[in-house]
């Protein structure tokens, strides 16, 4: 059997097994449960994206392959968490906070790795840039979790989370990462870096908006949980799938350019 067929078969088998990993829901999805429907749609879009990024890796050259692998890992990890979150929502109507944050704890640092890799594919980047982005990520997520899980009052927890995010924005707009990109990267990488920055600014801004709507508008969180989950779900489509597509665009166009030379 050709190497290509083996790869296709094992990928297909792996992806089709994924839903079996999630525990079966006791309740069926209701036609008026729009948040539940969004959980379902996004689970499947994440599975499809994972297959896409892993298969498209073949078209990318050398260093760019790693970027596509990481994009596929982000959507794979998220897909598995979505199966669990979806079942909790559909069967109980509760917000799946723990699974959501475990997912973010893995996927957000992976997205930071993407930032680093896209720069490292074209130039030498000091490791400190990466660690500073990771520290900002942890402050942001720990702040959000202790607030949503009820360990700390929702407002101070929100402020800590916002400080972590502000630090990430500082690093990519004014810190060392932005200077490296401005000085040394080819045009397509610079425009991808700018686009990724916009995602971290505007795409990521959807999450604190979700938190605000869910916890800081004065109503009981059990009444605002539909809005909270819908907003977080939409944000994940943009920040996990669309982000990966940006990486894919640069990876394939840069690889074709290099092979045409
Ligand atoms: C794939 C998942 C992603 C990209 C998740 C990103 C999450 C955030 C940008 C969360 C941000 C938050 C704040 C900025 C303030 C505190 C509350 C959070 C954790 C929702």
Coordinates of C-alpha atoms in Angstrom, one line a residue, residues 57-231:
X57 CA 0.8 19.4 5.7
X58 CA 1.9 17.4 2.6
X59 CA 1.8 20.5 0.5
X60 CA 3.9 22.6 2.8
X61 CA 7.7 22.8 2.7
X62 CA 10.1 22.1 5.6
X63 CA 9.6 24.4 8.5
X64 CA 6.0 25.2 7.6
X65 CA 4.9 21.6 8.3
X66 CA 5.3 22.2 12.0
X67 CA 2.9 25.2 11.9
X68 CA 0.2 23.1 10.2
X69 CA 0.7 20.3 12.7
X70 CA 0.2 22.7 15.5
X71 CA -3.0 24.1 13.8
X72 CA -4.3 20.6 13.6
X73 CA -3.5 19.9 17.2
X74 CA -5.4 23.0 18.3
X75 CA -8.5 21.8 16.5
X76 CA -8.1 18.2 17.6
X77 CA -7.8 19.1 21.3
X78 CA -10.8 21.4 21.0
X79 CA -12.9 18.9 19.1
X80 CA -12.5 16.3 21.9
X81 CA -13.4 19.0 24.6
X82 CA -16.4 20.1 22.5
X83 CA -17.8 16.5 22.6
X84 CA -17.8 16.7 26.4
X85 CA -19.0 20.3 26.6
X86 CA -21.8 19.6 24.1
X87 CA -23.1 16.6 26.2
X88 CA -23.0 18.6 29.4
X89 CA -24.9 21.4 27.8
X90 CA -27.5 19.2 26.0
X91 CA -28.2 17.0 28.9
X92 CA -28.1 19.5 31.8
X93 CA -28.1 23.0 30.4
X94 CA -25.1 23.9 32.6
X95 CA -22.1 25.8 31.5
X96 CA -19.1 23.4 31.1
X97 CA -16.6 25.7 32.7
X98 CA -14.0 23.1 33.7
X99 CA -13.8 21.5 30.3
X100 CA -13.8 24.9 28.6
X101 CA -10.8 26.0 30.6
X102 CA -8.9 22.8 30.3
X103 CA -9.3 23.2 26.6
X104 CA -8.1 26.8 26.7
X105 CA -5.2 25.9 28.9
X106 CA -3.9 23.6 26.1
X107 CA -5.0 25.4 23.0
X108 CA -4.1 29.0 23.8
X109 CA -0.4 28.2 24.6
X110 CA -0.4 26.2 21.3
X111 CA -1.7 29.3 19.5
X112 CA 1.2 31.2 21.1
X113 CA 3.5 28.5 19.7
X114 CA 2.1 29.3 16.3
X115 CA 3.0 33.0 16.7
X116 CA 6.5 32.0 17.6
X117 CA 6.8 29.4 14.8
X118 CA 5.7 31.8 12.1
X119 CA 8.5 34.1 13.1
X120 CA 11.0 31.3 13.7
X121 CA 10.3 30.0 10.1
X122 CA 12.0 33.0 8.7
X123 CA 14.4 34.4 11.3
X124 CA 16.1 33.6 14.6
X125 CA 13.8 34.5 17.5
X126 CA 15.0 34.7 21.2
X127 CA 13.2 32.1 23.4
X128 CA 12.2 34.9 25.8
X129 CA 9.6 36.1 23.4
X130 CA 7.8 32.8 23.6
X131 CA 7.9 32.6 27.4
X132 CA 6.6 36.1 27.9
X133 CA 3.6 35.2 25.7
X134 CA 3.0 32.1 27.7
X135 CA 3.1 34.0 31.1
X136 CA 0.6 36.4 29.8
X137 CA -1.6 33.5 28.7
X138 CA -1.5 31.9 32.1
X139 CA -2.4 35.1 34.0
X140 CA -5.3 35.6 31.6
X141 CA -6.7 32.1 32.0
X142 CA -6.2 31.7 35.7
X143 CA -7.9 35.0 36.3
X144 CA -10.9 33.9 34.2
X145 CA -11.1 30.5 35.7
X146 CA -11.1 31.5 39.4
X147 CA -13.9 34.0 38.5
X148 CA -16.1 31.6 36.5
X149 CA -15.6 28.7 38.9
X150 CA -16.6 30.9 41.9
X151 CA -13.3 30.9 43.8
X152 CA -12.9 34.7 43.6
X153 CA -15.5 37.5 43.0
X154 CA -16.2 37.8 39.3
X155 CA -15.0 41.4 38.9
X156 CA -11.5 41.2 40.4
X157 CA -10.9 37.9 38.6
X158 CA -12.0 39.6 35.3
X159 CA -9.5 42.4 35.9
X160 CA -6.6 40.0 36.5
X161 CA -7.6 38.2 33.2
X162 CA -7.6 41.5 31.4
X163 CA -4.1 42.4 32.6
X164 CA -2.8 39.1 31.2
X165 CA -4.4 39.8 27.9
X166 CA -3.1 43.4 27.8
X167 CA 0.4 42.0 28.4
X168 CA 0.1 39.7 25.4
X169 CA -1.1 42.6 23.3
X170 CA 1.8 44.7 24.5
X171 CA 4.3 42.0 23.5
X172 CA 2.9 41.5 20.0
X173 CA 2.4 45.2 19.2
X174 CA 5.3 46.9 21.0
X175 CA 7.6 44.2 22.4
X176 CA 10.4 42.2 20.9
X177 CA 8.1 40.0 18.8
X178 CA 6.8 43.0 16.9
X179 CA 10.3 44.4 16.2
X180 CA 11.6 41.1 14.9
X181 CA 8.6 40.9 12.5
X182 CA 9.0 44.4 11.3
X183 CA 12.7 44.1 10.6
X184 CA 13.3 40.7 9.2
X185 CA 10.3 38.9 7.9
X186 CA 9.3 38.7 4.2
X187 CA 6.1 40.5 3.1
X188 CA 3.7 37.5 3.2
X189 CA 4.9 36.6 6.8
X190 CA 4.6 40.2 7.8
X191 CA 1.0 40.4 6.6
X192 CA 0.2 37.0 8.3
X193 CA 1.7 38.3 11.5
X194 CA -0.4 41.5 11.3
X195 CA -3.5 39.4 10.6
X196 CA -2.7 37.2 13.6
X197 CA -2.3 40.3 15.7
X198 CA -5.8 41.5 14.6
X199 CA -7.1 38.1 15.7
X200 CA -5.5 38.3 19.1
X201 CA -7.0 41.8 19.5
X202 CA -10.5 41.6 18.0
X203 CA -11.0 37.8 17.8
X204 CA -9.9 37.3 21.4
X205 CA -11.9 40.4 22.6
X206 CA -15.0 38.3 22.1
X207 CA -14.1 36.2 25.1
X208 CA -14.1 39.0 27.7
X209 CA -17.3 40.2 26.1
X210 CA -18.8 36.7 26.8
X211 CA -17.5 36.8 30.4
X212 CA -19.0 40.3 30.8
X213 CA -22.4 39.3 29.5
X214 CA -22.3 36.0 31.4
X215 CA -21.3 37.4 34.8
X216 CA -21.1 41.1 35.1
X217 CA -24.5 42.4 33.8
X218 CA -26.2 41.8 37.1
X219 CA -28.4 38.8 36.3
X220 CA -28.1 35.3 37.7
X221 CA -25.4 33.3 35.8
X222 CA -28.0 30.5 35.2
X223 CA -30.0 33.0 33.1
X224 CA -27.1 34.3 31.1
X225 CA -25.5 30.9 30.5
X226 CA -27.0 30.6 27.0
X227 CA -25.5 33.9 25.9
X228 CA -22.2 33.1 27.6
X229 CA -21.8 29.7 25.8
X230 CA -23.0 31.0 22.4
X231 CA -20.5 33.9 22.5

